[in-house]
Coordinates of N, CA and C and ligand atoms in Angstrom, one line a residue:
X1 N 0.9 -1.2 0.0 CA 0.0 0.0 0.0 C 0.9 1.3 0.0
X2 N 0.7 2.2 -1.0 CA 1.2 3.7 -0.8 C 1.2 4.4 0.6
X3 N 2.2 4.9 0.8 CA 2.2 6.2 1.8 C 1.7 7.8 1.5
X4 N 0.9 8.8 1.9 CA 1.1 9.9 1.5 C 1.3 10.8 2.6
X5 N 2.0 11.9 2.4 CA 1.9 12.9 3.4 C 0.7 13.1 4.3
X6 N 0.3 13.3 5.5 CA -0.7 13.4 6.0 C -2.1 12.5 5.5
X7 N -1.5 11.3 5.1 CA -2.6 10.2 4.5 C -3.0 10.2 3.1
X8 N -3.0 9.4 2.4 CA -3.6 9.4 1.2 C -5.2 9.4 1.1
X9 N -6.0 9.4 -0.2 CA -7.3 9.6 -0.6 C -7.4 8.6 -1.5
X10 N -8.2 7.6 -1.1 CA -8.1 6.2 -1.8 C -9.6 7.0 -2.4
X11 N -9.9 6.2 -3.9 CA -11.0 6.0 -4.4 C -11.3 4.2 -4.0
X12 N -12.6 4.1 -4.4 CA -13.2 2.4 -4.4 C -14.1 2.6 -5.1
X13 N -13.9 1.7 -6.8 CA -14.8 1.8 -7.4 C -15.3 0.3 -7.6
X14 N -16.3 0.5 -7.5 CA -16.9 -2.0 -7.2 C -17.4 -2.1 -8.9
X15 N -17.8 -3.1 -9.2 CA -18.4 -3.3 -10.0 C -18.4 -5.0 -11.1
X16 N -19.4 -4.9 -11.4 CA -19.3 -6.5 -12.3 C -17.7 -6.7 -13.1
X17 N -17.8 -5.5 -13.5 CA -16.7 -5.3 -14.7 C -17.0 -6.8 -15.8
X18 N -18.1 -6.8 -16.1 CA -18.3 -8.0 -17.2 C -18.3 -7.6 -18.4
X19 N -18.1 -6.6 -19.4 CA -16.8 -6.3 -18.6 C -16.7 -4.9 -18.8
X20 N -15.6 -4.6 -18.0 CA -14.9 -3.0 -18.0 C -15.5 -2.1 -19.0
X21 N -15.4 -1.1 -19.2 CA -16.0 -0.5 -20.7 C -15.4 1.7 -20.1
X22 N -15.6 2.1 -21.3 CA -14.9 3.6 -21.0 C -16.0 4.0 -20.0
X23 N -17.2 3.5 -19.6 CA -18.4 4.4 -19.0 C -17.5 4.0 -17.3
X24 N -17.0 3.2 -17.0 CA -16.4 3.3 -15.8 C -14.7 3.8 -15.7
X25 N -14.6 3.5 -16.7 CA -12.8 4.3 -16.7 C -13.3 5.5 -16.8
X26 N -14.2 6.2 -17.5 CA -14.0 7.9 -17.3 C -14.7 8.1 -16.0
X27 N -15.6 7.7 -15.4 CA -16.1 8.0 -14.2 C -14.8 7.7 -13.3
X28 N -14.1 7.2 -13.0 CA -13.3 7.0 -12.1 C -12.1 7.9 -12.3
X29 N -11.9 8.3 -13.5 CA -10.3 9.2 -13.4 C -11.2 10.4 -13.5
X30 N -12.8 11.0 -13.9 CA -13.3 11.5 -13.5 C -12.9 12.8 -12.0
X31 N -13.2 11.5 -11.1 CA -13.3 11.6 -9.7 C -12.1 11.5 -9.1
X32 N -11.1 10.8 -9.6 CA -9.8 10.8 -9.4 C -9.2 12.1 -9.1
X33 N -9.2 12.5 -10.4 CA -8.9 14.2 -10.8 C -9.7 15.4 -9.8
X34 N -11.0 15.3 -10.2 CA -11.8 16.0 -9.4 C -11.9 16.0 -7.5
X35 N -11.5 15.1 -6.9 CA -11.1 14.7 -5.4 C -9.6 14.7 -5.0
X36 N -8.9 14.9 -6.0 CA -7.2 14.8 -5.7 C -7.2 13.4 -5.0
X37 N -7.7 12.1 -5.9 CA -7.4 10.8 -5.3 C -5.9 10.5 -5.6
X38 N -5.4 10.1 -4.4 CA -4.3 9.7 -4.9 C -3.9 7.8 -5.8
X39 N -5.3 7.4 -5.5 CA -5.3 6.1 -5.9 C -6.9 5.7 -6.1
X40 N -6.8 5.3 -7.0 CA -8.4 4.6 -7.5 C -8.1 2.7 -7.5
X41 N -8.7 2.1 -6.4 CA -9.4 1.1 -6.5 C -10.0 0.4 -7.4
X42 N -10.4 -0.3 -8.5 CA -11.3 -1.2 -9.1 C -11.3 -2.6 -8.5
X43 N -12.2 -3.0 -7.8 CA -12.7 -4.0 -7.0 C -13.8 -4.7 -7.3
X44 N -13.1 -5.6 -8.8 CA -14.2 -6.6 -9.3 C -15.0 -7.2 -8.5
X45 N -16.6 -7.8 -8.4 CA -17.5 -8.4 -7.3 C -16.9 -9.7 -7.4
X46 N -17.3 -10.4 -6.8 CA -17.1 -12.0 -6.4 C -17.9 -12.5 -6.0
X47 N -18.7 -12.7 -5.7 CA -19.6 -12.9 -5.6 C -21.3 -11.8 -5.3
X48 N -21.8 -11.7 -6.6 CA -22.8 -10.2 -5.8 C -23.7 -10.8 -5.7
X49 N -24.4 -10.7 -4.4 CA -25.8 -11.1 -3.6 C -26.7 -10.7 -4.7
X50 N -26.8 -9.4 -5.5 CA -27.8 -9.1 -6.1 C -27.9 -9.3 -7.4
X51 N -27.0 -9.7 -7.9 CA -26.8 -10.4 -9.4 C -26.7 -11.7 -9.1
X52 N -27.7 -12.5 -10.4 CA -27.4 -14.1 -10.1 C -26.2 -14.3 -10.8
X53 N -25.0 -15.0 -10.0 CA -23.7 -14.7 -10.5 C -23.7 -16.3 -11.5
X54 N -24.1 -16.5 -11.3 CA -24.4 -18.0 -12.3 C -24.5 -17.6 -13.6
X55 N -24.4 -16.3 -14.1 CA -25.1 -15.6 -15.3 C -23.9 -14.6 -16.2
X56 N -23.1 -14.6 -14.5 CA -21.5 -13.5 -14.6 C -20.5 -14.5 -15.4
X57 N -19.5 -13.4 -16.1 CA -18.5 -14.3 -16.5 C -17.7 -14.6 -15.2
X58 N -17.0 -15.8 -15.4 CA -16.3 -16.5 -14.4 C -14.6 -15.4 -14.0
X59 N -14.9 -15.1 -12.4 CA -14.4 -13.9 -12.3 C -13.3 -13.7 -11.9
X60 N -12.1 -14.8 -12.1 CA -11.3 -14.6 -12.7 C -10.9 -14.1 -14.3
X61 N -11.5 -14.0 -15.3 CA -11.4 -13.4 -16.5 C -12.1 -12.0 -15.8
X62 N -13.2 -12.0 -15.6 CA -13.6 -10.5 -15.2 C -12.4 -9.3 -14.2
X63 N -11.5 -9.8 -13.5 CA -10.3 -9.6 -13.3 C -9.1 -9.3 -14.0
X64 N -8.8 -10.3 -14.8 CA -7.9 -10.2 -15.7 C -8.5 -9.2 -16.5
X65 N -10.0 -9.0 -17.0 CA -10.2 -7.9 -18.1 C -10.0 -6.2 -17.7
X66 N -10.1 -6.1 -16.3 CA -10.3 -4.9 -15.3 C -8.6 -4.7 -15.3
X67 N -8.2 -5.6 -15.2 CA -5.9 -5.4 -15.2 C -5.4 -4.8 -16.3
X68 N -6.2 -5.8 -17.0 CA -6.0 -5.3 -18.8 C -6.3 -3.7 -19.1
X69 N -7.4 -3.3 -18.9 CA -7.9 -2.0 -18.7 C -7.4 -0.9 -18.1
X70 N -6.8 -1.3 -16.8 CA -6.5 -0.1 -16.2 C -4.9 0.6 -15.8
X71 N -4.6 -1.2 -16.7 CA -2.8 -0.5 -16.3 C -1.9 0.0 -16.6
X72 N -2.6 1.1 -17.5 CA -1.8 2.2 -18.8 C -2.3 3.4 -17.7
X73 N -2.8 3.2 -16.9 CA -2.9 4.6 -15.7 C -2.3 4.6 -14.2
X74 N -1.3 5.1 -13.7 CA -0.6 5.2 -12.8 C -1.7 5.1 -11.6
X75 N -2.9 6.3 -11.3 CA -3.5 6.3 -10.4 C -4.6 5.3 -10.5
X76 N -4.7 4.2 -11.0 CA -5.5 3.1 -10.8 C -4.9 2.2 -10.3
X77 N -5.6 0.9 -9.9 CA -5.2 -0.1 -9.3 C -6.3 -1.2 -9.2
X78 N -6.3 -2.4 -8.9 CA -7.5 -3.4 -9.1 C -6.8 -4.1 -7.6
X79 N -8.2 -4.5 -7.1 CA -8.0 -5.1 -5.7 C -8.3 -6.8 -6.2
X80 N -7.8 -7.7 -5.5 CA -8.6 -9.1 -5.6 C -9.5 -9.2 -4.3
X81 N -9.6 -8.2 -3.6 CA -9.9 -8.8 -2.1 C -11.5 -9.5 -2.5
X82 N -12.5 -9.2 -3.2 CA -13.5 -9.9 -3.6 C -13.4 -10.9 -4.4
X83 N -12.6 -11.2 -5.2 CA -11.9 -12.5 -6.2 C -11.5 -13.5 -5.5
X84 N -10.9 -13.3 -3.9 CA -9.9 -14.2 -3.8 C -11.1 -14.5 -2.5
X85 N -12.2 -14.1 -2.3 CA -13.3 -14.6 -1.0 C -14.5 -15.5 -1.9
X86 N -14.1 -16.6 -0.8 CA -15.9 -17.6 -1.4 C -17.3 -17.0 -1.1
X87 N -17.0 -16.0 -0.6 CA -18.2 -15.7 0.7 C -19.3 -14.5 -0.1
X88 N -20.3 -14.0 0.0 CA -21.3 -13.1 -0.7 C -20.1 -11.7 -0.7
X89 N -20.0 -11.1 -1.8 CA -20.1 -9.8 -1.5 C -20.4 -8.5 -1.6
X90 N -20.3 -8.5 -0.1 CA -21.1 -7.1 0.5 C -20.2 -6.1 0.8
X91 N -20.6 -5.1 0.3 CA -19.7 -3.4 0.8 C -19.2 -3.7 2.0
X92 N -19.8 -4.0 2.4 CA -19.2 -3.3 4.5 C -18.1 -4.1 4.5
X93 N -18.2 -5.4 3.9 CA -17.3 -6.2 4.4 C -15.9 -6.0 3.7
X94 N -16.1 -5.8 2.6 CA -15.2 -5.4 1.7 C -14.4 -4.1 2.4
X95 N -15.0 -3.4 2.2 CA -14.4 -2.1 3.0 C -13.9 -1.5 4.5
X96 N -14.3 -2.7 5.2 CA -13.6 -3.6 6.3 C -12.3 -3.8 6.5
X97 N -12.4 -4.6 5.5 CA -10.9 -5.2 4.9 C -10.2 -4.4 4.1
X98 N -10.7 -3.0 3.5 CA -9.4 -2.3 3.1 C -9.2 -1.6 4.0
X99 N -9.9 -1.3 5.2 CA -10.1 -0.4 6.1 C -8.7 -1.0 7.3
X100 N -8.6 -2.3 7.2 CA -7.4 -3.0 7.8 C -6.1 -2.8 6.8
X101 N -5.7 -2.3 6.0 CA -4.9 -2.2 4.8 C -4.4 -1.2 4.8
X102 N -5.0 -0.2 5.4 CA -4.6 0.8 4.9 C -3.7 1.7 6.3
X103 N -3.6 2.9 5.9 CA -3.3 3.4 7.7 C -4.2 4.8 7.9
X104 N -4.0 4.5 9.3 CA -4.9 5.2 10.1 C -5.2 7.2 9.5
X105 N -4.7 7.6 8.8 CA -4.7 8.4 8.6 C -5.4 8.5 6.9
X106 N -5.2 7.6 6.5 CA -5.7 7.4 4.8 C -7.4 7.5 5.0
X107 N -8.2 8.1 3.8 CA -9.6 8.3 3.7 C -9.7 7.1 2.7
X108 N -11.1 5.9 2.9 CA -11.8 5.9 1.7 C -12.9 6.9 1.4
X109 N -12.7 6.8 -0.5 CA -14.1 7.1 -1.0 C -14.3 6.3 -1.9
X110 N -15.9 5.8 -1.7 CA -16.5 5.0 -2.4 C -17.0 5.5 -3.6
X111 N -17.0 5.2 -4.7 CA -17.5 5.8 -6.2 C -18.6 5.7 -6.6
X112 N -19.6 5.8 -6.8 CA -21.2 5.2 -7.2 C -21.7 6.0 -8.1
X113 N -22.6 5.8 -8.9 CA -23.9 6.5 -9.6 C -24.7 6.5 -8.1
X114 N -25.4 7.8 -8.6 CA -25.9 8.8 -8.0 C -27.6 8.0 -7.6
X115 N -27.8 6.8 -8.3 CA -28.7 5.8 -8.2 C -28.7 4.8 -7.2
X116 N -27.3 4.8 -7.1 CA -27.1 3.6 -6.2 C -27.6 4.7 -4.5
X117 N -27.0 5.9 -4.1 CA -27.3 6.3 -2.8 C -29.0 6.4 -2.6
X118 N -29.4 6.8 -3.8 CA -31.3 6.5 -3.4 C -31.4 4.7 -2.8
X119 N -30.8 3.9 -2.9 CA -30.9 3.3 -2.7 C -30.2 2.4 -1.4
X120 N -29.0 3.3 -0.8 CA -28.4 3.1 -0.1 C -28.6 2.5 1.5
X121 N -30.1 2.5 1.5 CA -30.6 2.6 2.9 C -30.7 0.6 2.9
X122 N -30.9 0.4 1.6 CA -31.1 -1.4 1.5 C -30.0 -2.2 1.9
X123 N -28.7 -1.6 1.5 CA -27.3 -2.1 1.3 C -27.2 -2.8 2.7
X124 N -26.6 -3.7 2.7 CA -26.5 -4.6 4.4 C -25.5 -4.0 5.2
X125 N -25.9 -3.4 6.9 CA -25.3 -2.7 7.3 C -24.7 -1.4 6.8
X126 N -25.9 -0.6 6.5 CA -25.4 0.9 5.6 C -24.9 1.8 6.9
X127 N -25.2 2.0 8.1 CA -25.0 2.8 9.0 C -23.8 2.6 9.2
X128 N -23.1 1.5 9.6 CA -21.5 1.1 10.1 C -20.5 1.6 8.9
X129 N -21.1 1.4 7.3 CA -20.8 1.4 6.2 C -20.7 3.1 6.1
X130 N -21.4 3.9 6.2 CA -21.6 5.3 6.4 C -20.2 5.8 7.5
X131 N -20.3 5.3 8.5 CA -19.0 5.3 9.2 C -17.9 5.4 8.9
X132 N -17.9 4.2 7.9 CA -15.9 3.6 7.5 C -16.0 4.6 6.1
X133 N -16.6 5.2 5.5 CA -16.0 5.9 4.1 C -16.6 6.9 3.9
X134 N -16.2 7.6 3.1 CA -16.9 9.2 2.3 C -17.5 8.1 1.1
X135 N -18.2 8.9 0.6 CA -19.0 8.6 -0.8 C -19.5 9.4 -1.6
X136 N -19.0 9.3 -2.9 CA -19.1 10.2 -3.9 C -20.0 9.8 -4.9
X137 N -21.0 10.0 -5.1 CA -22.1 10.2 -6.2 C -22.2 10.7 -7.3
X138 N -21.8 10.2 -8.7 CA -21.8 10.7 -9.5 C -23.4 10.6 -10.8
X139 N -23.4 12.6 -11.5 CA -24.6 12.0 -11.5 C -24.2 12.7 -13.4
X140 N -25.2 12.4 -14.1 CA -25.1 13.0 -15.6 C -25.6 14.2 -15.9
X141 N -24.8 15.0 -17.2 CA -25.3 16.4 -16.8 C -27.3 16.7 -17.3
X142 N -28.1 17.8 -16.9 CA -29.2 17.7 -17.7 C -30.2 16.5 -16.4
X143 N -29.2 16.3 -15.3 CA -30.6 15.4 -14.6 C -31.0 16.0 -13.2
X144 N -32.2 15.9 -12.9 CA -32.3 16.4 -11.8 C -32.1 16.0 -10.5
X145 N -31.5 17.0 -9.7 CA -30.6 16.3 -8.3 C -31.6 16.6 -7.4
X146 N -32.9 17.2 -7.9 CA -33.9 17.2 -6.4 C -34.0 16.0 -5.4
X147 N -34.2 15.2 -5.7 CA -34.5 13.9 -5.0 C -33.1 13.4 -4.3
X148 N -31.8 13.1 -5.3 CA -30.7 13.4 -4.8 C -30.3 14.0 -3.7
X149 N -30.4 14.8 -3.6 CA -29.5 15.9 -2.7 C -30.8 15.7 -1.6
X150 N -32.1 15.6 -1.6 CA -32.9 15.4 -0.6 C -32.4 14.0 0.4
X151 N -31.9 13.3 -0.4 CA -31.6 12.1 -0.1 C -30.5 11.9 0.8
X152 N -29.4 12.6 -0.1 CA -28.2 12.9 1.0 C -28.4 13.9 2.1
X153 N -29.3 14.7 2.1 CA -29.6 15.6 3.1 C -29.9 14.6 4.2
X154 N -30.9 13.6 4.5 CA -31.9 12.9 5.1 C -30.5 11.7 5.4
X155 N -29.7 11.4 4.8 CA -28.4 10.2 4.8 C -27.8 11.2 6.1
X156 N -27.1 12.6 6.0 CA -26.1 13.6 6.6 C -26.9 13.3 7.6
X157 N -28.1 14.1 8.3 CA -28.8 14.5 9.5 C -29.3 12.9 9.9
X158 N -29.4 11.9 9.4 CA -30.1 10.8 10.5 C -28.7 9.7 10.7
X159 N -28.0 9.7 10.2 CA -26.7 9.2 10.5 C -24.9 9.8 10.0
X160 N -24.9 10.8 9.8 CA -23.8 11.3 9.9 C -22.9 11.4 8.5
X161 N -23.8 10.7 7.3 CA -22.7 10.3 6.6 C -22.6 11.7 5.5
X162 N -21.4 11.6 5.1 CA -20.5 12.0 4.2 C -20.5 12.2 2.9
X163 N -21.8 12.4 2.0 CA -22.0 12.1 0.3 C -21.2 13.7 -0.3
X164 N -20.7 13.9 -1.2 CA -20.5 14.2 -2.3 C -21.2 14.0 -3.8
X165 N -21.5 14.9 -4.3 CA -22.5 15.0 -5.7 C -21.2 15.8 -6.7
X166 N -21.0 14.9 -8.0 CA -20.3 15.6 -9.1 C -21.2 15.1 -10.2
X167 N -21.0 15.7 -11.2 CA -21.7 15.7 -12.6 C -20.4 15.2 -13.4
X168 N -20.7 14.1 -14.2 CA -19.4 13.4 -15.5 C -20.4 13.8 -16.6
X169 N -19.6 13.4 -17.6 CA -20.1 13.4 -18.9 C -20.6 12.3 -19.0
X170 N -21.7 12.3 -19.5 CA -23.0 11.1 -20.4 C -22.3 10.1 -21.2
X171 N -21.9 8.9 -20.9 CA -21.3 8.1 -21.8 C -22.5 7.1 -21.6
X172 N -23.8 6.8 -22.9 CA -24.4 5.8 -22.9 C -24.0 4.4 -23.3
X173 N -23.4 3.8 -22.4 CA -21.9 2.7 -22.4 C -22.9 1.8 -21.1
X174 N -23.2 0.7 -21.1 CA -23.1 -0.6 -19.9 C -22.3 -2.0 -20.3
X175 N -22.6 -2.7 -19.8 CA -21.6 -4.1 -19.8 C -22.8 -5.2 -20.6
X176 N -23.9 -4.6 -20.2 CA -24.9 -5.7 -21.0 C -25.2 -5.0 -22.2
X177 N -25.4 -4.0 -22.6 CA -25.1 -3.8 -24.0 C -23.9 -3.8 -24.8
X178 N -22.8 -4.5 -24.1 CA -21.5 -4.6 -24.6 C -21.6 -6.2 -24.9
X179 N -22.5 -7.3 -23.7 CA -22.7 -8.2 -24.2 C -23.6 -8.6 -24.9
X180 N -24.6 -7.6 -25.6 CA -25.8 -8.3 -26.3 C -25.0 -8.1 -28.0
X181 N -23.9 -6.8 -27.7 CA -23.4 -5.9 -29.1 C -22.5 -8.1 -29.5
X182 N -21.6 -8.1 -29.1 CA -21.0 -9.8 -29.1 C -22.2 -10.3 -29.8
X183 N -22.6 -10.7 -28.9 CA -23.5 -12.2 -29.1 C -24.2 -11.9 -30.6
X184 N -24.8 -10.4 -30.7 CA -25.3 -10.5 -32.0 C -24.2 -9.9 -32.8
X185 N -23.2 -9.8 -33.0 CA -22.0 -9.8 -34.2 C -22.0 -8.3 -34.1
X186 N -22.3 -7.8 -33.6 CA -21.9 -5.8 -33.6 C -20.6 -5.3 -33.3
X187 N -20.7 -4.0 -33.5 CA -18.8 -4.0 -33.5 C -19.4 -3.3 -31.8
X188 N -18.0 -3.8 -31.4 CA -18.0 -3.1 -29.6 C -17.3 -2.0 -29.7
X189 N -16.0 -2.1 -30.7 CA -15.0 -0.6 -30.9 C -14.9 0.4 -30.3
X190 N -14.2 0.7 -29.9 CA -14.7 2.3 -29.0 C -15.5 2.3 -28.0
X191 N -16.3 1.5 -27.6 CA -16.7 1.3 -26.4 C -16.0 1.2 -24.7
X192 N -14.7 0.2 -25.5 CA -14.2 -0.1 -24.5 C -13.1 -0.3 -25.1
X193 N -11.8 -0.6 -23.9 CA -10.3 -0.6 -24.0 C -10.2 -1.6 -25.1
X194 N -8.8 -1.4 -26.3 CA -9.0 -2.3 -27.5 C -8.4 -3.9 -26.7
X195 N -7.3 -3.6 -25.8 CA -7.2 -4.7 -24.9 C -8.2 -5.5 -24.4
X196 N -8.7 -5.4 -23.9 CA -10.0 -5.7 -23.5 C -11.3 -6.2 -24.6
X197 N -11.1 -5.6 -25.8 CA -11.9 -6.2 -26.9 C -11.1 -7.4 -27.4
X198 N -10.1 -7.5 -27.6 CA -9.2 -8.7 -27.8 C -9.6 -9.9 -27.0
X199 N -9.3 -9.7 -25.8 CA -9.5 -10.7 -24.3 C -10.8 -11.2 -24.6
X200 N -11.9 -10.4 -25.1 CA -13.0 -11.1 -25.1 C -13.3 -12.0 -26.2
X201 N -12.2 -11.4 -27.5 CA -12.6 -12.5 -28.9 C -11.6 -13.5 -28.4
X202 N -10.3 -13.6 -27.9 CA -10.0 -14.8 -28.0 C -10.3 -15.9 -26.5
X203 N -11.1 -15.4 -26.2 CA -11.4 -16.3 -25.1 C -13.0 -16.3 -25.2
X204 N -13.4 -16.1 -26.3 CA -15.1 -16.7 -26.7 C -16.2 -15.9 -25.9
X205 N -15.8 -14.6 -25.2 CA -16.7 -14.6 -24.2 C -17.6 -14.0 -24.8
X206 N -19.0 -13.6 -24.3 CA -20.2 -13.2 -24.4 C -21.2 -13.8 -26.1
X207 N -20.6 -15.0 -26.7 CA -20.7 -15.0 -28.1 C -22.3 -16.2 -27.9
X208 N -23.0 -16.6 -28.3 CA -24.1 -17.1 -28.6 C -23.3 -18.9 -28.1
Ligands
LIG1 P1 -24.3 -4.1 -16.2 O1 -24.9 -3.7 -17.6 O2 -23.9 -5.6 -16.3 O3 -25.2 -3.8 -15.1 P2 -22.7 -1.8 -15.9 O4 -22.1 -1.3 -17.2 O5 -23.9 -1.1 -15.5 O6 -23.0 -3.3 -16.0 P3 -21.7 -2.1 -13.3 O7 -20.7 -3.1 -13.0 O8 -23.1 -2.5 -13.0 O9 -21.6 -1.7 -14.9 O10 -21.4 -0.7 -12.7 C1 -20.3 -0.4 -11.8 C2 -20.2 1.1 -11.5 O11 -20.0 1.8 -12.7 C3 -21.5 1.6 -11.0 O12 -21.2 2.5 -9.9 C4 -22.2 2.4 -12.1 O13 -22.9 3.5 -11.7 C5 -20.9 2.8 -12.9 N1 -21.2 2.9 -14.4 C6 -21.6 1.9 -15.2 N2 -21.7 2.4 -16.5 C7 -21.4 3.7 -16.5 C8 -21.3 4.7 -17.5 N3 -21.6 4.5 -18.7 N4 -21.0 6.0 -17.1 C9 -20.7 6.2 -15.8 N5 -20.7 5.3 -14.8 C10 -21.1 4.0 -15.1
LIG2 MG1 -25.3 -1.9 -13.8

């Protein structure tokens, strides 16, 4: 783990990465930049309670594709700590265990769409979770943050936590439209890293 003067500013960005695609690499060097992170996390799931993972590519390649991706950028980095657990995973726990990793002086921030905090109250153990990190919300330009910002208002005053609201640019980019573009013969190009478009032709993935 890095040292920085008076602590470093970890980013944590989670996700399927089934795979990777530019709509999560710009959000994260996004926020990178815009937070003075000194390091960005990508922490492929390993098992996600909320996706039937029976359905995910098998995540060691979703790993390998996320390495592939991000390691032409200094301030990125890819964790295994959910790759290398049999066990569900969940934020708190996850973030637990970077939270033992790191040192006492280092901040996490967690990375999200601005969807996921409307929804934050579900997440298992959100209150303890609220505790161990800052969290940054990111939302598209042109949408409205009323409900948003109500939300983090209501998050701040009933338990203490810490949201941040930025606006990225609009990249209409997911991982399931990257694997429906495969399966039916579309070009993916420019979508996503050309590394990463390789990985997936020669290892058959997402194809019918
Ligand atoms: P899937 O289609 O399988 O749900 P996805 O492309 O939505 O995949 P996830 O792994 O679900 O990717 O998302 C991980 C994180 O990346 C989430 O915080 C999500 O908000 C963010 N994200 C996904 N796509 C984009 C995008 N195009 N622009 C900005 N952020 C994105
Ligand atoms: Mg998604």
């Amino acid at each position: 783990m890095i040292k920085c003067e008076g602590g470093c500013r970890f980013g944590i960005m989670g996700g399927s990465f089934d795979p990777i695609h530019y709509g999560h690499l710009m959000l994260a060097e996004q926020i990178r930049t815009q937070f003075h992170l000194d390091k960005v996390f990508f922490i492929p799931v390993g098992n996600a309670p909320h996706k039937k993972s029976g359905n995910m590519t098998n995540k060691y390649m979703r790993y390998e594709m996320t390495v592939l991706a991000t390691m032409t950028n200094p301030g990125f980095a890819v964790s295994k700590i959910e790759i290398d657990s049999d066990s569900m995973s969940y934020t708190i726990n996850t973030v637990k265990k970077l939270k033992d990793q790191i040192g006492k002086e280092d901040q996490l921030y967690f990375i999200t769409g601005a969807d996921a905090i409307i929804e934050l109250e579900t997440w298992s153990e959100f209150k303890e979770l609220l505790g161990l990190c800052k969290f940054i919300a990111a939302t598209r330009p042109g949408i409205d943050k009323s409900k948003l910002t109500s939300k983090i208002d209501e998050l701040k005053s009933n338990y203490g936590a810490d949201i941040s609201v930025t606006t990225v640019p609009a990249l209409a980019i997911s991982s399931t439209d990257i694997r429906n573009r495969v399966e039916c013969e579309q070009s993916i190009r420019y979508l996503l890293p050309e590394s990463v478009e390789h990985y997936i032709y020669k290892k058959n993935l997402y194809q019918k």
